[in-house]
């Protein structure tokens, strides 16, 4: 692994849209790809790089990381790409969820299991409602770095570097903890490897059995009112499973007991990504093997993004217009989404671009309560999802997925929903290291609501 220039890593840069972009004084051409290598990003202007103090220490950490085995494999990435390509043409739906930021001291098997389980429960409901495959992606096994609007934090007159996620520094407000430590990348790698080991075991070891998932969903609907739409929906799923068994479908076969599950994270710490970028021995192509899906190929857009800017981003990041290569994650808030998303979709349709539209209904609905808690309102999240589907119905485009910051645990970080979290009860189990997450019940409730809407898109009548 090559070293890193002090200009790109040892100095702070201002925030911009891209993680790495071409310097304004130069231009790129298609021939540049022939000269590409995992370290080529060093020749770009990098936004929000960590401020590592010792280049030798950094390069030693990267050298050790470069000798570690890949976390995911090229064949797995290609399989996900194929599934995303089908979703681009309306033949699939992405369900992406997980923590805002993973933490070293929160890691345990139960935490991974609970989030994995709730995503599978949601996927079962969505599969029934949409009558199409649901692509399950966990925001885990690598979601350690976080961007920050300010490089420093001041408390009682003391200024220290901002907390940037545990792959860079830790949350305790001390000079030692806030130091940007390159060895944290090795800790993040080893935790990610353990997380992936757990996920693979649960995905293939019977934990994903469809009958087990449905039983858990029945536990959820038992908490709802008699005659609720959730109970009626779950009854329909139950009838379908009983019918399959009655006609001789073997629901104990691998198709019903195993599942594909992928991982994703924000591509923010480029030294880490470089060290885990490897050449595939079967194709000779390069793959970043830190995750199945990186948030450079999943671009978030807000209401500030113009149609012209979006087309430029698409042409820059997917110049060959390959289906499944690029996802556009929309985060605007309901009212701004209704106003701005049609123009973006219209531009994409006019230019014939292939993208997968995914809704992120949580980030545009964050607020701070009077008692200082950052939270999100379930009703506002539901409203943005409704607007997302409404706009795609109007434009004749495919609403291709949903991204949620969520956990399978019973936290009290977002208000509303069936779990009846209020501003007064936020302090009871407010555990997030970063942004507020939907708890398991809130996330599953959203899945039922989305499934009902997708059922209508298939032409089936609503469940009365």
Coordinates of C-alpha atoms in Angstrom, one line a residue:
X1 CA 0.0 0.0 0.0
X2 CA 1.4 3.4 -0.9
X3 CA 1.7 6.2 1.5
X4 CA -0.5 9.3 1.8
X5 CA 0.5 12.8 1.0
X6 CA 0.5 15.3 3.9
X7 CA -1.4 17.7 1.8
X8 CA -4.5 15.5 1.5
X9 CA -4.6 13.8 5.0
X10 CA -2.7 16.0 7.5
X11 CA -4.7 19.2 6.9
X12 CA -8.3 20.0 7.4
X13 CA -10.5 21.0 4.5
X14 CA -13.9 22.6 4.3
X15 CA -17.1 20.7 3.8
X16 CA -18.4 20.2 0.2
X17 CA -20.8 17.8 -1.6
X18 CA -18.2 15.2 -2.6
X19 CA -15.9 13.2 -0.4
X20 CA -13.2 13.6 -3.1
X21 CA -13.4 15.8 -6.1
X22 CA -11.2 17.0 -8.8
X23 CA -9.2 20.2 -8.1
X24 CA -10.7 23.2 -9.8
X25 CA -7.4 23.9 -11.6
X26 CA -7.5 20.6 -13.6
X27 CA -9.9 18.6 -15.7
X28 CA -10.4 14.9 -16.2
X29 CA -11.0 12.8 -19.2
X30 CA -12.1 9.2 -19.8
X31 CA -8.5 8.3 -20.3
X32 CA -7.8 9.0 -16.6
X33 CA -9.3 5.7 -15.7
X34 CA -6.4 3.9 -17.2
X35 CA -4.1 5.5 -14.6
X36 CA -6.4 4.9 -11.7
X37 CA -5.2 3.1 -8.6
X38 CA -6.6 2.7 -5.0
X39 CA -4.4 5.7 -4.0
X40 CA -5.5 8.0 -6.9
X41 CA -7.7 9.9 -4.5
X42 CA -4.6 11.5 -3.1
X43 CA -4.5 13.7 -6.2
X44 CA -8.0 15.0 -5.4
X45 CA -9.3 17.7 -3.1
X46 CA -10.7 15.8 -0.1
X47 CA -13.5 17.2 2.2
X48 CA -13.3 16.6 5.9
X49 CA -10.2 14.4 6.1
X50 CA -9.0 13.4 9.5
X51 CA -6.2 15.4 10.9
X52 CA -3.6 12.7 11.6
X53 CA -0.6 14.2 13.3
X54 CA 2.0 11.5 12.4
X55 CA 2.3 10.4 8.8
X56 CA 4.6 7.5 9.7
X57 CA 2.0 6.2 12.3
X58 CA -0.8 6.5 9.7
X59 CA 1.1 4.6 7.1
X60 CA 2.0 1.9 9.5
X61 CA -1.6 1.4 10.4
X62 CA -2.6 1.4 6.8
X63 CA 0.1 -1.2 6.0
X64 CA -1.3 -3.5 8.7
X65 CA -4.8 -3.0 7.4
X66 CA -3.8 -3.7 3.9
X67 CA -2.6 -7.2 5.0
X68 CA -6.0 -8.0 6.5
X69 CA -8.4 -10.2 4.5
X70 CA -11.3 -8.4 2.7
X71 CA -14.5 -8.0 4.7
X72 CA -16.7 -8.8 1.7
X73 CA -16.0 -10.5 -1.6
X74 CA -16.3 -9.4 -5.2
X75 CA -18.9 -12.1 -6.1
X76 CA -21.2 -10.8 -3.3
X77 CA -20.9 -7.3 -4.6
X78 CA -21.7 -8.4 -8.2
X79 CA -24.8 -10.2 -6.9
X80 CA -26.0 -7.1 -5.1
X81 CA -25.3 -5.0 -8.3
X82 CA -27.5 -7.4 -10.3
X83 CA -30.3 -7.1 -7.8
X84 CA -30.1 -3.3 -7.8
X85 CA -30.1 -3.3 -11.6
X86 CA -33.4 -5.2 -11.5
X87 CA -34.8 -2.8 -8.9
X88 CA -33.9 0.1 -11.3
X89 CA -36.4 -1.3 -13.8
X90 CA -39.1 -1.7 -11.1
X91 CA -38.4 -5.4 -10.3
X92 CA -37.2 -4.9 -6.7
X93 CA -37.3 -2.7 -3.6
X94 CA -34.4 -1.8 -1.3
X95 CA -34.8 -1.9 2.5
X96 CA -31.7 -0.3 4.1
X97 CA -31.5 0.3 7.8
X98 CA -29.2 0.5 10.8
X99 CA -27.5 2.7 13.3
X100 CA -26.5 6.3 12.6
X101 CA -23.0 5.4 13.8
X102 CA -21.6 2.2 15.3
X103 CA -19.7 2.3 18.5
X104 CA -16.9 0.0 19.9
X105 CA -18.3 -0.3 23.4
X106 CA -21.9 -1.0 22.2
X107 CA -20.9 -4.1 20.2
X108 CA -22.4 -7.4 21.1
X109 CA -24.2 -10.2 19.4
X110 CA -27.6 -9.3 20.7
X111 CA -27.4 -5.8 19.3
X112 CA -26.5 -7.1 15.8
X113 CA -29.1 -9.9 16.1
X114 CA -31.9 -7.5 17.1
X115 CA -31.3 -5.1 14.2
X116 CA -30.9 -8.0 11.7
X117 CA -34.2 -9.5 12.9
X118 CA -36.2 -6.4 12.6
X119 CA -35.0 -5.8 9.1
X120 CA -36.0 -9.3 8.1
X121 CA -39.4 -8.9 9.7
X122 CA -39.9 -5.6 7.8
X123 CA -38.7 -7.3 4.6
X124 CA -41.3 -10.1 4.9
X125 CA -44.1 -7.6 5.2
X126 CA -42.7 -5.5 2.3
X127 CA -42.3 -8.6 0.1
X128 CA -46.0 -9.5 0.6
X129 CA -47.2 -6.0 0.0
X130 CA -45.1 -5.3 -3.1
X131 CA -45.1 -8.7 -4.7
X132 CA -41.5 -8.2 -5.6
X133 CA -38.0 -9.1 -4.1
X134 CA -36.8 -7.0 -1.2
X135 CA -33.1 -6.3 -1.2
X136 CA -32.0 -6.2 2.5
X137 CA -29.0 -3.9 3.3
X138 CA -27.8 -3.3 6.8
X139 CA -26.1 0.0 7.7
X140 CA -23.6 -1.9 9.8
X141 CA -20.2 -3.6 9.8
X142 CA -18.4 -0.3 8.9
X143 CA -20.7 2.6 9.7
X144 CA -18.2 4.2 12.1
X145 CA -17.3 7.6 10.5
X146 CA -19.5 10.7 10.6
X147 CA -19.2 14.0 8.8
X148 CA -19.3 17.2 11.0
X149 CA -20.2 20.8 10.2
X150 CA -17.5 22.1 12.5
X151 CA -14.0 20.7 12.9
X152 CA -13.8 21.6 16.6
X153 CA -16.1 21.5 19.6
X154 CA -15.9 24.0 22.5
X155 CA -17.0 23.3 26.1
X156 CA -16.4 25.7 28.9
X157 CA -13.8 27.5 26.9
X158 CA -11.9 24.3 26.0
X159 CA -11.6 23.6 22.3
X160 CA -11.0 20.0 21.1
X161 CA -11.5 18.2 17.7
X162 CA -15.1 17.3 17.1
X163 CA -16.2 13.7 17.6
X164 CA -15.9 12.1 14.1
X165 CA -17.0 8.5 14.8
X166 CA -15.0 5.9 16.5
X167 CA -13.0 4.9 13.5
X168 CA -11.3 8.3 13.9
X169 CA -11.6 9.3 17.6
X170 CA -13.9 8.7 20.6
X171 CA -16.6 10.7 22.2
X172 CA -15.0 11.4 25.6
X173 CA -14.1 15.1 25.8
X174 CA -10.4 14.8 26.5
X175 CA -7.4 15.6 24.3
X176 CA -6.4 11.9 24.2
X177 CA -9.9 10.7 23.2
X178 CA -10.4 13.4 20.6
X179 CA -7.0 12.8 19.0
X180 CA -7.4 11.4 15.5
X181 CA -5.9 8.0 15.9
X182 CA -5.1 5.9 12.8
X183 CA -5.0 2.7 14.9
X184 CA -8.8 3.0 15.4
X185 CA -9.1 1.8 11.8
X186 CA -7.8 -1.6 12.8
X187 CA -10.3 -1.8 15.7
X188 CA -13.1 -0.8 13.3
X189 CA -12.0 -3.5 10.9
X190 CA -12.0 -6.3 13.5
X191 CA -15.4 -5.3 14.8
X192 CA -16.7 -5.2 11.3
X193 CA -15.3 -8.7 10.7
X194 CA -17.1 -10.0 13.8
X195 CA -20.4 -8.3 12.8
X196 CA -20.2 -9.9 9.3
X197 CA -19.5 -13.3 10.8
X198 CA -22.6 -12.9 13.0
X199 CA -24.7 -11.7 10.0
X200 CA -23.6 -14.6 7.8
X201 CA -24.4 -17.1 10.5
X202 CA -27.9 -15.7 11.1
X203 CA -28.5 -15.4 7.3
X204 CA -27.8 -19.1 6.6
X205 CA -28.3 -20.9 9.9
X206 CA -32.1 -21.0 10.1
X207 CA -32.6 -17.7 12.0
X208 CA -34.1 -16.2 8.8
X209 CA -36.8 -18.9 8.6
X210 CA -39.9 -17.3 7.1
X211 CA -42.2 -19.0 9.7
X212 CA -40.1 -17.7 12.5
X213 CA -40.2 -14.1 11.1
X214 CA -44.0 -14.3 10.7
X215 CA -44.4 -15.5 14.3
X216 CA -42.4 -12.4 15.4
X217 CA -44.6 -10.2 13.3
X218 CA -47.6 -11.7 15.0
X219 CA -46.1 -10.8 18.3
X220 CA -46.0 -7.2 17.1
X221 CA -49.6 -7.0 15.9
X222 CA -50.8 -8.5 19.1
X223 CA -49.9 -5.2 20.6
X224 CA -52.3 -3.3 18.3
X225 CA -56.0 -2.8 18.7
X226 CA -58.4 -5.5 17.8
X227 CA -59.4 -5.2 14.1
X228 CA -56.4 -2.9 13.3
X229 CA -55.1 -2.8 9.8
X230 CA -51.9 -4.4 11.0
X231 CA -53.7 -7.4 12.3
X232 CA -55.7 -7.7 9.0
X233 CA -52.5 -7.5 7.0
X234 CA -50.7 -10.1 9.1
X235 CA -53.7 -12.4 8.7
X236 CA -53.3 -12.2 4.9
X237 CA -49.7 -13.1 5.2
X238 CA -50.6 -16.0 7.5
X239 CA -53.2 -17.2 4.9
X240 CA -50.6 -17.1 2.2
X241 CA -48.1 -19.2 4.2
X242 CA -50.8 -21.7 5.0
X243 CA -51.8 -22.0 1.4
X244 CA -48.3 -22.6 0.2
X245 CA -47.9 -25.5 2.8
X246 CA -51.3 -26.9 1.7
X247 CA -50.3 -27.2 -1.9
X248 CA -47.1 -28.9 -1.0
X249 CA -44.6 -26.1 -1.1
X250 CA -41.7 -27.1 1.2
X251 CA -41.3 -24.0 3.5
X252 CA -38.4 -25.7 5.2
X253 CA -36.3 -25.5 2.0
X254 CA -33.3 -23.0 1.8
X255 CA -35.5 -20.5 -0.2
X256 CA -37.6 -20.1 3.0
X257 CA -34.9 -20.4 5.6
X258 CA -31.9 -18.5 4.2
X259 CA -31.6 -15.0 2.9
X260 CA -29.2 -12.6 1.2
X261 CA -28.1 -9.8 3.5
X262 CA -25.7 -7.0 2.5
X263 CA -23.8 -4.2 4.3
X264 CA -23.3 -0.5 3.6
X265 CA -21.6 2.5 5.1
X266 CA -20.7 6.1 4.3
X267 CA -17.4 6.3 2.3
X268 CA -15.8 9.0 4.4
X269 CA -12.5 7.7 5.6
X270 CA -10.5 7.2 2.4
X271 CA -7.3 5.7 3.9
X272 CA -9.5 2.9 5.3
X273 CA -11.2 2.4 2.0
X274 CA -8.0 2.4 0.0
X275 CA -6.5 -0.3 2.2
X276 CA -9.5 -2.6 1.7
X277 CA -9.7 -2.1 -2.1
X278 CA -8.5 -5.3 -3.7
X279 CA -8.3 -6.7 -7.3
X280 CA -10.7 -9.5 -8.0
X281 CA -8.8 -12.6 -9.0
X282 CA -11.5 -13.8 -11.4
X283 CA -12.2 -10.6 -13.3
X284 CA -9.1 -8.4 -12.7
X285 CA -11.3 -5.5 -11.6
X286 CA -10.9 -3.5 -8.4
X287 CA -13.5 -3.7 -5.6
X288 CA -13.6 -1.9 -2.3
X289 CA -14.1 -4.9 -0.1
X290 CA -15.0 -2.9 3.1
X291 CA -18.8 -3.3 2.3
X292 CA -21.2 -4.4 -0.4
X293 CA -22.5 -0.9 -1.0
X294 CA -20.6 2.4 -0.3
X295 CA -22.3 5.7 0.1
X296 CA -20.5 7.3 -2.8
X297 CA -22.5 5.0 -5.2
X298 CA -25.5 5.9 -3.1
X299 CA -25.8 9.7 -3.3
X300 CA -28.0 11.7 -0.9
X301 CA -29.7 14.7 -2.3
X302 CA -31.6 17.4 -0.5
X303 CA -34.1 20.1 -1.7
X304 CA -31.0 22.3 -2.5
X305 CA -30.0 20.0 -5.4
X306 CA -31.0 21.3 -8.8
X307 CA -31.9 19.1 -11.8
X308 CA -28.7 20.3 -13.5
X309 CA -26.6 19.4 -10.5
X310 CA -28.1 16.0 -10.3
X311 CA -27.5 15.2 -13.9
X312 CA -23.9 16.3 -13.5
X313 CA -23.5 14.0 -10.4
X314 CA -25.0 11.1 -12.3
X315 CA -22.8 11.6 -15.4
X316 CA -19.7 11.9 -13.1
X317 CA -20.4 8.9 -11.0
X318 CA -22.0 6.6 -13.6
X319 CA -20.7 7.9 -17.0
X320 CA -21.6 4.6 -18.7
X321 CA -25.2 4.7 -17.3
X322 CA -25.0 1.2 -16.0
X323 CA -28.2 0.1 -14.3
X324 CA -27.8 -0.6 -10.6
X325 CA -24.5 1.4 -10.3
X326 CA -26.0 4.5 -8.7
X327 CA -28.8 5.1 -6.1
X328 CA -30.2 8.5 -5.4
X329 CA -31.3 8.8 -1.7
X330 CA -33.8 11.6 -1.3
X331 CA -34.0 13.5 2.0
X332 CA -36.1 16.7 1.9
X333 CA -39.0 16.7 4.2
X334 CA -42.6 16.1 2.9
X335 CA -43.4 19.6 1.6
X336 CA -40.1 20.3 0.0
X337 CA -40.1 16.8 -1.5
X338 CA -43.5 17.4 -3.2
X339 CA -42.1 20.7 -4.6
X340 CA -38.6 19.6 -5.7
X341 CA -38.5 15.9 -6.5
X342 CA -40.7 16.0 -9.6
X343 CA -38.1 18.3 -11.3
X344 CA -35.3 15.9 -10.5
X345 CA -37.2 12.9 -11.7
X346 CA -38.2 14.7 -14.9
X347 CA -34.6 15.6 -15.6
X348 CA -33.5 12.0 -15.1
X349 CA -36.2 10.7 -17.4
X350 CA -35.5 13.3 -20.0
X351 CA -31.8 12.4 -20.1
X352 CA -32.5 8.7 -20.0
X353 CA -30.4 8.1 -16.9
X354 CA -30.6 4.8 -14.9
X355 CA -30.8 5.4 -11.2
X356 CA -32.6 3.8 -8.2
X357 CA -34.7 6.2 -6.2
X358 CA -34.6 5.6 -2.5
X359 CA -36.4 7.6 0.2
X360 CA -34.6 8.7 3.4
X361 CA -37.5 10.1 5.4
X362 CA -35.7 10.6 8.7
X363 CA -32.8 13.1 8.1
X364 CA -35.0 15.9 6.8
X365 CA -37.2 15.6 9.9
X366 CA -34.8 16.1 12.7
X367 CA -35.4 18.7 15.4
X368 CA -34.3 19.5 18.9
X369 CA -36.8 19.5 21.8
X370 CA -37.0 22.2 24.5
X371 CA -35.2 19.8 27.0
X372 CA -32.3 19.5 24.5
X373 CA -32.9 16.1 22.9
X374 CA -32.4 15.7 19.2
X375 CA -35.5 13.7 17.9
X376 CA -37.7 12.9 14.9
X377 CA -41.5 12.7 14.7
X378 CA -43.0 9.5 13.4
X379 CA -45.9 11.4 11.8
X380 CA -43.4 13.6 9.8
X381 CA -41.5 10.5 8.7
X382 CA -44.7 8.9 7.5
X383 CA -45.7 12.1 5.7
X384 CA -42.4 12.2 3.8
X385 CA -42.8 8.6 2.7
X386 CA -46.3 9.2 1.6
X387 CA -45.1 12.2 -0.5
X388 CA -42.3 10.1 -2.0
X389 CA -44.8 7.5 -3.2
X390 CA -47.3 10.2 -4.4
X391 CA -44.7 11.9 -6.5
X392 CA -43.5 8.6 -8.1
X393 CA -47.1 7.7 -8.9
X394 CA -47.6 11.1 -10.6
X395 CA -44.3 10.8 -12.5
X396 CA -44.7 7.2 -13.6
X397 CA -41.4 6.3 -12.0
X398 CA -40.4 3.5 -9.5
X399 CA -40.1 4.2 -5.8
X400 CA -37.2 1.9 -5.4
X401 CA -36.5 1.7 -1.7
X402 CA -36.3 3.2 1.8
X403 CA -33.4 4.0 4.1
X404 CA -34.0 4.3 7.8
X405 CA -31.8 5.1 10.8
X406 CA -33.2 2.4 13.2
X407 CA -32.4 -0.2 15.7
X408 CA -34.0 -3.4 16.8
X409 CA -33.8 -2.3 20.4
X410 CA -36.6 -0.6 22.4
X411 CA -35.0 2.8 22.5
X412 CA -36.8 6.1 23.1
X413 CA -35.3 8.5 20.6
X414 CA -38.0 9.2 18.0
X415 CA -41.5 10.4 19.2
X416 CA -44.8 9.0 18.1
X417 CA -46.0 5.8 16.5
X418 CA -47.6 2.8 18.2
X419 CA -44.8 2.7 20.8
X420 CA -46.1 6.0 22.1
X421 CA -42.8 7.7 22.8
X422 CA -43.3 11.3 23.9
X423 CA -40.9 14.2 24.4
X424 CA -41.2 13.5 28.2
X425 CA -40.2 9.8 27.8
X426 CA -37.2 10.5 25.5
X427 CA -34.8 10.4 28.4
X428 CA -35.8 6.9 29.5
X429 CA -33.8 5.0 26.9
X430 CA -32.0 7.6 24.8
X431 CA -28.8 5.7 23.8
X432 CA -27.7 7.0 20.4
X433 CA -24.2 8.3 19.9
X434 CA -25.3 10.5 17.0
X435 CA -28.8 10.9 15.5
X436 CA -32.0 9.6 16.9
X437 CA -33.1 6.2 15.6
X438 CA -36.5 4.5 15.2
X439 CA -37.0 1.7 17.6
X440 CA -38.0 -1.8 16.5
X441 CA -41.7 -1.2 16.9
X442 CA -41.7 2.1 15.0
X443 CA -39.6 0.6 12.2
X444 CA -41.9 -2.3 11.8
X445 CA -45.0 -0.1 11.9
X446 CA -43.5 1.9 9.0
X447 CA -43.0 -1.4 7.1
X448 CA -46.7 -2.2 7.4
X449 CA -47.6 1.3 6.1
X450 CA -45.2 1.1 3.2
X451 CA -46.5 -2.4 2.3
X452 CA -50.1 -1.2 2.2
X453 CA -49.1 1.5 -0.2
X454 CA -47.1 -0.8 -2.4
X455 CA -50.0 -3.3 -2.4
X456 CA -52.1 -0.6 -4.1
X457 CA -49.3 0.0 -6.7
X458 CA -49.6 -3.7 -7.7
X459 CA -53.3 -3.2 -8.5
X460 CA -54.5 -5.1 -5.5
X461 CA -57.4 -3.7 -3.4
X462 CA -56.6 -2.3 0.1
X463 CA -56.9 -4.7 3.0
X464 CA -60.2 -3.7 4.7

